[in-house]
Short mmCIF file of C-alpha atoms (C1' of nucleotides) in Angstrom, two decimals:
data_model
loop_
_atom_site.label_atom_id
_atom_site.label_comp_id
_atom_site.label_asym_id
_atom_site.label_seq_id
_atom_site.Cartn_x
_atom_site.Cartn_y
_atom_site.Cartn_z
CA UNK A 1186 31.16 48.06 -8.02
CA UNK A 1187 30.76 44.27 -8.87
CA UNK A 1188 29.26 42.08 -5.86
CA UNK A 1189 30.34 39.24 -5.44
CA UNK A 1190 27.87 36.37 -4.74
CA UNK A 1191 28.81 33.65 -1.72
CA UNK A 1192 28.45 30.32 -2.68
CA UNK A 1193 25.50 29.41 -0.42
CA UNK A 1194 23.74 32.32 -2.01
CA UNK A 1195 24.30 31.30 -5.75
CA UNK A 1196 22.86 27.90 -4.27
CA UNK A 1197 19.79 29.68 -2.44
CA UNK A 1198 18.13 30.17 -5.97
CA UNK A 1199 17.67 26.53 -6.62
CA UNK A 1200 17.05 25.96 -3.17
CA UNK A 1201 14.32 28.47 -2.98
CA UNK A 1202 12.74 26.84 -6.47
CA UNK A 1203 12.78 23.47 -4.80
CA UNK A 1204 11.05 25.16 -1.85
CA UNK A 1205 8.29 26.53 -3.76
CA UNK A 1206 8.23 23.26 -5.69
CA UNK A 1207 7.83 21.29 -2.40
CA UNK A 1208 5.21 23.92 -1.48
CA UNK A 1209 2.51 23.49 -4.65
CA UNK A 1210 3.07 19.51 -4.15
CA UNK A 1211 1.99 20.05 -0.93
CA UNK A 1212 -0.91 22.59 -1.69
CA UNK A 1213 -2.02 20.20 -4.51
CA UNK A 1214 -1.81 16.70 -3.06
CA UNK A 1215 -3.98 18.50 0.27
CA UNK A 1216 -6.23 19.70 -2.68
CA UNK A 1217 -6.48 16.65 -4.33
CA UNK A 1218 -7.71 14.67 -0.76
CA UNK A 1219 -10.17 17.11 0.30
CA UNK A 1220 -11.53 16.80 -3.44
CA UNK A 1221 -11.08 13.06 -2.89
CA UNK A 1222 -12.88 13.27 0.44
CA UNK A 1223 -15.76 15.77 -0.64
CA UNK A 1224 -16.32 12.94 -3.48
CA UNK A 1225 -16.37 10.12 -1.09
CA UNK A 1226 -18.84 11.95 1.17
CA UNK A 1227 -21.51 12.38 -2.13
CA UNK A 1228 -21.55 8.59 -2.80
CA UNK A 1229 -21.44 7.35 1.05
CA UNK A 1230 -23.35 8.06 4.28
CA UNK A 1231 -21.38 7.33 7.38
CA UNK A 1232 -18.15 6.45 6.47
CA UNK A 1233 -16.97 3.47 3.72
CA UNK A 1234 -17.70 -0.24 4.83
CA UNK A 1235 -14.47 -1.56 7.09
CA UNK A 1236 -13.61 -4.69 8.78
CA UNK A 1237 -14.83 -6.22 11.83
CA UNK A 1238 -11.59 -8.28 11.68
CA UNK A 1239 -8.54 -8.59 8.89
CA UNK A 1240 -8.03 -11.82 6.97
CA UNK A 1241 -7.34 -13.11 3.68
CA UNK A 1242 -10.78 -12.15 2.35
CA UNK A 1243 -10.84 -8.78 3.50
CA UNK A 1244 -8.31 -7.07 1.37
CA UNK A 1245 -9.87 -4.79 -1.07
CA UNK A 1246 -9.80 -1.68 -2.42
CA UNK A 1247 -12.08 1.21 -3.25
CA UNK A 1248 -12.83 2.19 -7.28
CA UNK A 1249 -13.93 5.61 -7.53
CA UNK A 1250 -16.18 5.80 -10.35
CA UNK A 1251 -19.29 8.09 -11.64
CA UNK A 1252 -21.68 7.97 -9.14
CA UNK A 1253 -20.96 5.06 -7.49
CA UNK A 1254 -18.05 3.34 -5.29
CA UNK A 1255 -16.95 -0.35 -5.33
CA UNK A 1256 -15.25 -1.72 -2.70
CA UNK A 1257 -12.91 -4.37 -4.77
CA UNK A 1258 -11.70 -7.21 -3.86
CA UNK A 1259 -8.40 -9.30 -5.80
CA UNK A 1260 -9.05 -12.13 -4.01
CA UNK A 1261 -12.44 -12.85 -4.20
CA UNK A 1262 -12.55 -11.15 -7.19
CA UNK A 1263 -16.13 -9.39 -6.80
CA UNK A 1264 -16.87 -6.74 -5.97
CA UNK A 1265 -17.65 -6.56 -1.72
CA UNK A 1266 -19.86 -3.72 -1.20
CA UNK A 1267 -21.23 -0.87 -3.82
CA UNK A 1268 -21.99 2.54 -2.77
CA UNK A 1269 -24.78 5.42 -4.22
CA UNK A 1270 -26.92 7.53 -3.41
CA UNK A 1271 -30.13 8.60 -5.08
CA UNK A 1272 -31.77 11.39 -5.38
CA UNK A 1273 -35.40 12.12 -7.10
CA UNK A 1274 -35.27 13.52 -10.34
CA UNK A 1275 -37.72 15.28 -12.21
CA UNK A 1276 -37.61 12.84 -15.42
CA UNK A 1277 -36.51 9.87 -14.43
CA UNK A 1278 -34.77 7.84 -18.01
CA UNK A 1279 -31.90 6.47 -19.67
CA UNK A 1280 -29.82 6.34 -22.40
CA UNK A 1281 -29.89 3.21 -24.37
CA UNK A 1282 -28.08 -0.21 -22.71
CA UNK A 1283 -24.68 0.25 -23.61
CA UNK A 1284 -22.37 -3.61 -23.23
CA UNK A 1285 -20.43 -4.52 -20.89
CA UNK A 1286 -16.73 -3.37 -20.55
CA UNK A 1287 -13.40 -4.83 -18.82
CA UNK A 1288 -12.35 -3.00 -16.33
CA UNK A 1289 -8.46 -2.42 -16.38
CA UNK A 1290 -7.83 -1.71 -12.91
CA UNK A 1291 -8.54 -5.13 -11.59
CA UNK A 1292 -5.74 -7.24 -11.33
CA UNK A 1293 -7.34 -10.64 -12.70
CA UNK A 1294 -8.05 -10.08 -16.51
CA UNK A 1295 -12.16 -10.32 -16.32
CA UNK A 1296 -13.46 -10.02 -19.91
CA UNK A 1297 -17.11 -9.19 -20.45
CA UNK A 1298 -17.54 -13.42 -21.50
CA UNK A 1299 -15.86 -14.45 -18.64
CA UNK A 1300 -19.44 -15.90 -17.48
CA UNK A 1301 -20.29 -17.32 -20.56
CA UNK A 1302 -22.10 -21.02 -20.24
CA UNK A 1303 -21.75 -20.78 -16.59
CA UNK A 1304 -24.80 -20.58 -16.02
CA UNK A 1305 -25.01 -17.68 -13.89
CA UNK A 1306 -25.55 -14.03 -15.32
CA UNK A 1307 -23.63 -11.16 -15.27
CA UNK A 1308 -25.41 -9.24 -12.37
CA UNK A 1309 -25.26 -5.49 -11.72
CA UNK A 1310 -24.57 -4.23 -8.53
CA UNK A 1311 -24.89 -0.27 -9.08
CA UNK A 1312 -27.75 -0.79 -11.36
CA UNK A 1313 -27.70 0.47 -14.78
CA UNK A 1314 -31.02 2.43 -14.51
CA UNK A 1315 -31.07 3.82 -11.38
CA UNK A 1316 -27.47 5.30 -11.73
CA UNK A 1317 -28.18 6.25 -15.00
CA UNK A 1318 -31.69 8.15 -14.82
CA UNK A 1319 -29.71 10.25 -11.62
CA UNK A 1320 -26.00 10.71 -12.37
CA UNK A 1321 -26.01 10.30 -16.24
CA UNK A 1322 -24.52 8.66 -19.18
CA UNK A 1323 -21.11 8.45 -18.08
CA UNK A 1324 -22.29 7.01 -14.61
CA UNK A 1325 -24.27 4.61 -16.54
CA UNK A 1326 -21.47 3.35 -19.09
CA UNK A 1327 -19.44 2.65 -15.49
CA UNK A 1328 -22.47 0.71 -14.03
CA UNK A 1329 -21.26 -1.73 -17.38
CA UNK A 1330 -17.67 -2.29 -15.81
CA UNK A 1331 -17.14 -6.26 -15.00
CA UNK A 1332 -15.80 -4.50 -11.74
CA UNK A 1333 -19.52 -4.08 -10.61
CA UNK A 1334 -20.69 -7.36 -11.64
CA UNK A 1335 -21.15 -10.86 -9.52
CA UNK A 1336 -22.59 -13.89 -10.28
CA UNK A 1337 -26.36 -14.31 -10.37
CA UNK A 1338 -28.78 -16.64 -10.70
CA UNK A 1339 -30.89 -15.86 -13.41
CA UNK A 1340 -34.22 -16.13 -11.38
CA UNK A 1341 -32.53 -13.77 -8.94
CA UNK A 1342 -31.31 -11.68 -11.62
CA UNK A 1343 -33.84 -10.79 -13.78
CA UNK A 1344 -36.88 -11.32 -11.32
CA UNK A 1345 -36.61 -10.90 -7.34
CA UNK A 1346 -33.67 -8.58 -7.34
CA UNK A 1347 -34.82 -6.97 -10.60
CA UNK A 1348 -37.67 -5.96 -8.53
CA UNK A 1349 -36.53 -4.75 -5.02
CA UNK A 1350 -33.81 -2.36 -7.74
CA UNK A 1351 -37.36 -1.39 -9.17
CA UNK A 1352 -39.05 -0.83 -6.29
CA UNK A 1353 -36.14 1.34 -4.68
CA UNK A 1354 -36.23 3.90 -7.56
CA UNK A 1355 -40.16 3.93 -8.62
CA UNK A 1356 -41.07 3.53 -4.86
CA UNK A 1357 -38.48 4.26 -2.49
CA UNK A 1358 -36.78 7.50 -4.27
CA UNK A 1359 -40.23 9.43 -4.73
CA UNK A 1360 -41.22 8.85 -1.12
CA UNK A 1361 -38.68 10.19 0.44
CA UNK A 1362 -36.79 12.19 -1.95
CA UNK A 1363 -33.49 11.17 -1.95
CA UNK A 1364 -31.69 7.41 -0.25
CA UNK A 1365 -28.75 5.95 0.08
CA UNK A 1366 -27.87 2.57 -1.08
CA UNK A 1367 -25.01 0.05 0.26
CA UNK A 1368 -25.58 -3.47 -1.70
CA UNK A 1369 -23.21 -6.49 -2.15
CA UNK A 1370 -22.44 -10.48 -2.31
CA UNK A 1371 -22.54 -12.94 0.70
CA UNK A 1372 -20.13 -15.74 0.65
CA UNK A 1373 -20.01 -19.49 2.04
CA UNK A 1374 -17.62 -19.57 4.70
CA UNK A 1375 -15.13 -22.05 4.68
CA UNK A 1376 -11.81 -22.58 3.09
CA UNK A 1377 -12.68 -24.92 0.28
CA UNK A 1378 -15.35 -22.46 -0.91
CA UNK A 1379 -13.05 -19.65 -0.92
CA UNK A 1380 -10.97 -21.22 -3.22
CA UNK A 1381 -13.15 -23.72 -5.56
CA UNK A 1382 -16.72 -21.88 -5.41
CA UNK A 1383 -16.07 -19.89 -8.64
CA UNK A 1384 -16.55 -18.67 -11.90
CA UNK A 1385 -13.35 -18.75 -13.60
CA UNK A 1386 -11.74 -16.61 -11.37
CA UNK A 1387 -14.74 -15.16 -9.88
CA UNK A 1388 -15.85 -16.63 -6.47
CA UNK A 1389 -19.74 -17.17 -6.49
CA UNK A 1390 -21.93 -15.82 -3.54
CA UNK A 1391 -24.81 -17.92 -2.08
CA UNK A 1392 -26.60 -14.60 -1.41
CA UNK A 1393 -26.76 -10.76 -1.72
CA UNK A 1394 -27.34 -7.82 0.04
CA UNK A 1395 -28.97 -4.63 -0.12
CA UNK A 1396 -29.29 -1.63 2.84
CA UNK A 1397 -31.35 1.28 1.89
CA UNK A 1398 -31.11 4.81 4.21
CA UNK A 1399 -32.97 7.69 4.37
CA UNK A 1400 -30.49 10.18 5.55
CA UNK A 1401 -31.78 12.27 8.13
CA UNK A 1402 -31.85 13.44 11.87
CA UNK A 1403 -33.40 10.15 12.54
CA UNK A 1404 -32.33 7.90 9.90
CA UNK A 1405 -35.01 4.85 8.41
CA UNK A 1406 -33.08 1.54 7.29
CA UNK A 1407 -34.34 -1.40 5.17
CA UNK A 1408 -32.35 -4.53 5.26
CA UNK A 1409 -32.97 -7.41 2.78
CA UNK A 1410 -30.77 -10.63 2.42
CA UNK A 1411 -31.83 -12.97 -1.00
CA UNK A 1412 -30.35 -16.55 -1.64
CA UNK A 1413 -29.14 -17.23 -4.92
CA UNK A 1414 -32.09 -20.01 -4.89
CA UNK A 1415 -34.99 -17.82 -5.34
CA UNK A 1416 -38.12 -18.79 -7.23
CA UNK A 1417 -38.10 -14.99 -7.79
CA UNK A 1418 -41.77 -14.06 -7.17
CA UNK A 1419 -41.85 -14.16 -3.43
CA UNK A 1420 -42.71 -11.55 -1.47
CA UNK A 1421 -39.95 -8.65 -1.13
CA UNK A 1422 -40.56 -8.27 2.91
CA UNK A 1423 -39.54 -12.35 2.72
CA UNK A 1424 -36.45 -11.00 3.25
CA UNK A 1425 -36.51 -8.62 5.42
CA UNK A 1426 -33.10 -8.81 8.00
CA UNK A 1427 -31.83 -6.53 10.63
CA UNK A 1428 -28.07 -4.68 9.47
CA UNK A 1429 -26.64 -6.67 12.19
CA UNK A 1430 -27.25 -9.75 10.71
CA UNK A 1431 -26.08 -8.42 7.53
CA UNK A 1432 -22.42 -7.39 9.53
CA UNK A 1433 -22.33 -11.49 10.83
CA UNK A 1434 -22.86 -12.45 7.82
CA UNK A 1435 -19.87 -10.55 5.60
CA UNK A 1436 -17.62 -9.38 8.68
CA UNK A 1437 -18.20 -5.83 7.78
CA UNK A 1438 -19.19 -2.87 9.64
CA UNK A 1439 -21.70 -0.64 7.72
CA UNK A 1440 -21.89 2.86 8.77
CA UNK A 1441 -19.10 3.16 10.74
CA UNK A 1442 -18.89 7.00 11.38
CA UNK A 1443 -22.80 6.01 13.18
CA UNK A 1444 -22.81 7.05 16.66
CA UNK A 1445 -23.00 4.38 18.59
CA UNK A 1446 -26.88 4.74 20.25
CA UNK A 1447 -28.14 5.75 16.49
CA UNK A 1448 -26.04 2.43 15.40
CA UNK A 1449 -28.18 0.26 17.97
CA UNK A 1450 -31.55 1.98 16.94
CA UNK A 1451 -30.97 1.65 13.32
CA UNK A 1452 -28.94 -1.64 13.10
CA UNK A 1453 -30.53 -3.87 15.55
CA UNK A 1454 -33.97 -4.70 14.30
CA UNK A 1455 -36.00 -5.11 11.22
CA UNK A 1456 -38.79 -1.82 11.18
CA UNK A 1457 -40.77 -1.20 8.04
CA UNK A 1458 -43.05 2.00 9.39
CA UNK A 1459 -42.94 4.61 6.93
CA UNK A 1460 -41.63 2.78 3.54
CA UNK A 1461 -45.54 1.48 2.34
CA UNK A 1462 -43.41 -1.76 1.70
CA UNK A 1463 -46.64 -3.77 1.65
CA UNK A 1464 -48.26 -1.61 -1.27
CA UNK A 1465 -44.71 -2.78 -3.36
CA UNK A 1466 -43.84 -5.80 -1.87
CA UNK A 1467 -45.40 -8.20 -4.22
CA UNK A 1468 -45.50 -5.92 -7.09
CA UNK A 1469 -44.60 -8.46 -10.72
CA UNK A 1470 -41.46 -8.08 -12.35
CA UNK A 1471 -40.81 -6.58 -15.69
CA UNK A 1472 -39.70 -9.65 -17.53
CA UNK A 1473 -42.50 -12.19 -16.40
"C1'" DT B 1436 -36.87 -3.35 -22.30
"C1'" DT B 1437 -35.31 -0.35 -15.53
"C1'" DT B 1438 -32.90 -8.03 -16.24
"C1'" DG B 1439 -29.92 -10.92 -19.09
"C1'" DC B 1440 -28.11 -15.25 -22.33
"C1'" DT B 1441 -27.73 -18.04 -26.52
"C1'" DG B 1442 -27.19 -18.74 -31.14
"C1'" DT B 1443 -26.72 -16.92 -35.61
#
DNA sequence: TTTGCTGT
């Protein structure tokens, strides 16, 4: 006896395939977030930088790479904030300095010369040794991306900021075991500066940032803020600022998953109990 | 070289 199949059941085969289809795109793009998320949540603490207010300038968009996030921006072309965390490791060292590499996800063509006779360096944000001695080579050949570079002075560069990165990993990292790290440029405000104050295509900050936490029930912040114009053997606690100043001064809202009464205890004053700052603070720099 | 640039 032949049965005969009805039309809507020779098309419930392809119908069902498309269903299951539509199913594993579904399983696999609610894998791929959570994955996405349970990375974000290893290189942040509290949420991802966001906005006070939307403008112009505040467009940007996160790069996901080893160890680190950058919060991109195509118009300023820098990178806004940088994200890591580190963690104490029991033999702290690096590979050898590999160069600097373009990074093809940015939408203005920056090649590693792209500074050259500016006179302003090509300054890390994620810094090469840090990243490198905790989350490996690979982190450390992405630490070399353009992406995580801004213009720096060279006495900034290579002495005073040289230093507080120094201090955070030989200092910071063994005292407490394990912080989290949220650094980036400051820019002039004003229109003209926006659009004339650069480097090529690379606007140039007049300062930089850097927020170190120690994640725990009661969280310990240090806040610095360092002009461009350093001599670049000053005292680290010079520079000491509260995270709220930090917010006025780029329009962004660190931590923002922070309760609010931990946000006020944390964010609204400058306390150094605990970090030994003075024992550091005017420790020389490397290249002196 | 735990930072880089300049000049060869």
């Amino acid at each position: 006896m032949s049965r005969r199949r009805s039309p809507l059941l020779r098309r419930g085969r392809p119908l069902r395939r498309l269903a299951v289809s539509l199913l594993f795109v579904a399983v696999g793009t609610g894998l791929w977030h959570f994955q996405a998320r349970e990375l974000r949540d290893s290189l942040v603490w509290m949420g991802v930088p966001e906005w006070q207010q939307v403008s112009p300038t505040s467009f940007h968009r996160v790069l996901r790479n080893e160890g680190f996030l950058v919060g991109w921006s195509d118009v300023r072309v820098n990178p806004l904030w940088v994200s890591y965390r580190l963690q104490a490791v029991e033999d702290p060292r690096s590979g050898p300095r590999p160069g600097f590499r373009q990074d093809w996800r940015t939408l203005w063509p920056i090649g590693t010369d792209h500074y050259a006779g500016s006179g302003f360096d090509r300054g890390h944000l994620a810094p090469n040794y840090a990243i490198a001695a905790v989350h490996g080579r690979d982190a450390q050949l992405d630490t070399f991306y353009m992406s995580n570079m801004t213009p720096q002075r060279p006495d900034l560069n290579r002495r005073l900021w040289q230093r507080l990165e120094e201090v955070v990993m030989d200092h910071f990292v063994p005292r407490f075991g394990a912080v989290q790290v949220i650094t980036g440029p400051v820019f002039p405000e004003g229109f003209l500066d926006n659009v004339f104050n650069r480097v090529g295509f690379v606007e140039v900050p007049e300062a930089f940032y850097k927020i170190i936490v120690v994640p725990a029930e009661r969280p310990r912040a240090l806040a610095f803020l360092m002009p461009q114009g350093v001599r670049g053997d000053e005292p680290l606690d010079d520079f000491l600022v509260s995270i709220d100043e930090l917010e006025a001064r780029t329009g962004l809202d660190f931590f923002p998953n922070l309760p609010a009464a931990a946000a006020e205890a944390l964010e609204g004053r400058v306390s150094t109990r605990g970090w030994a700052l003075e024992e550091v603070a005017n420790r020389p720099g490397r290249f002196e």
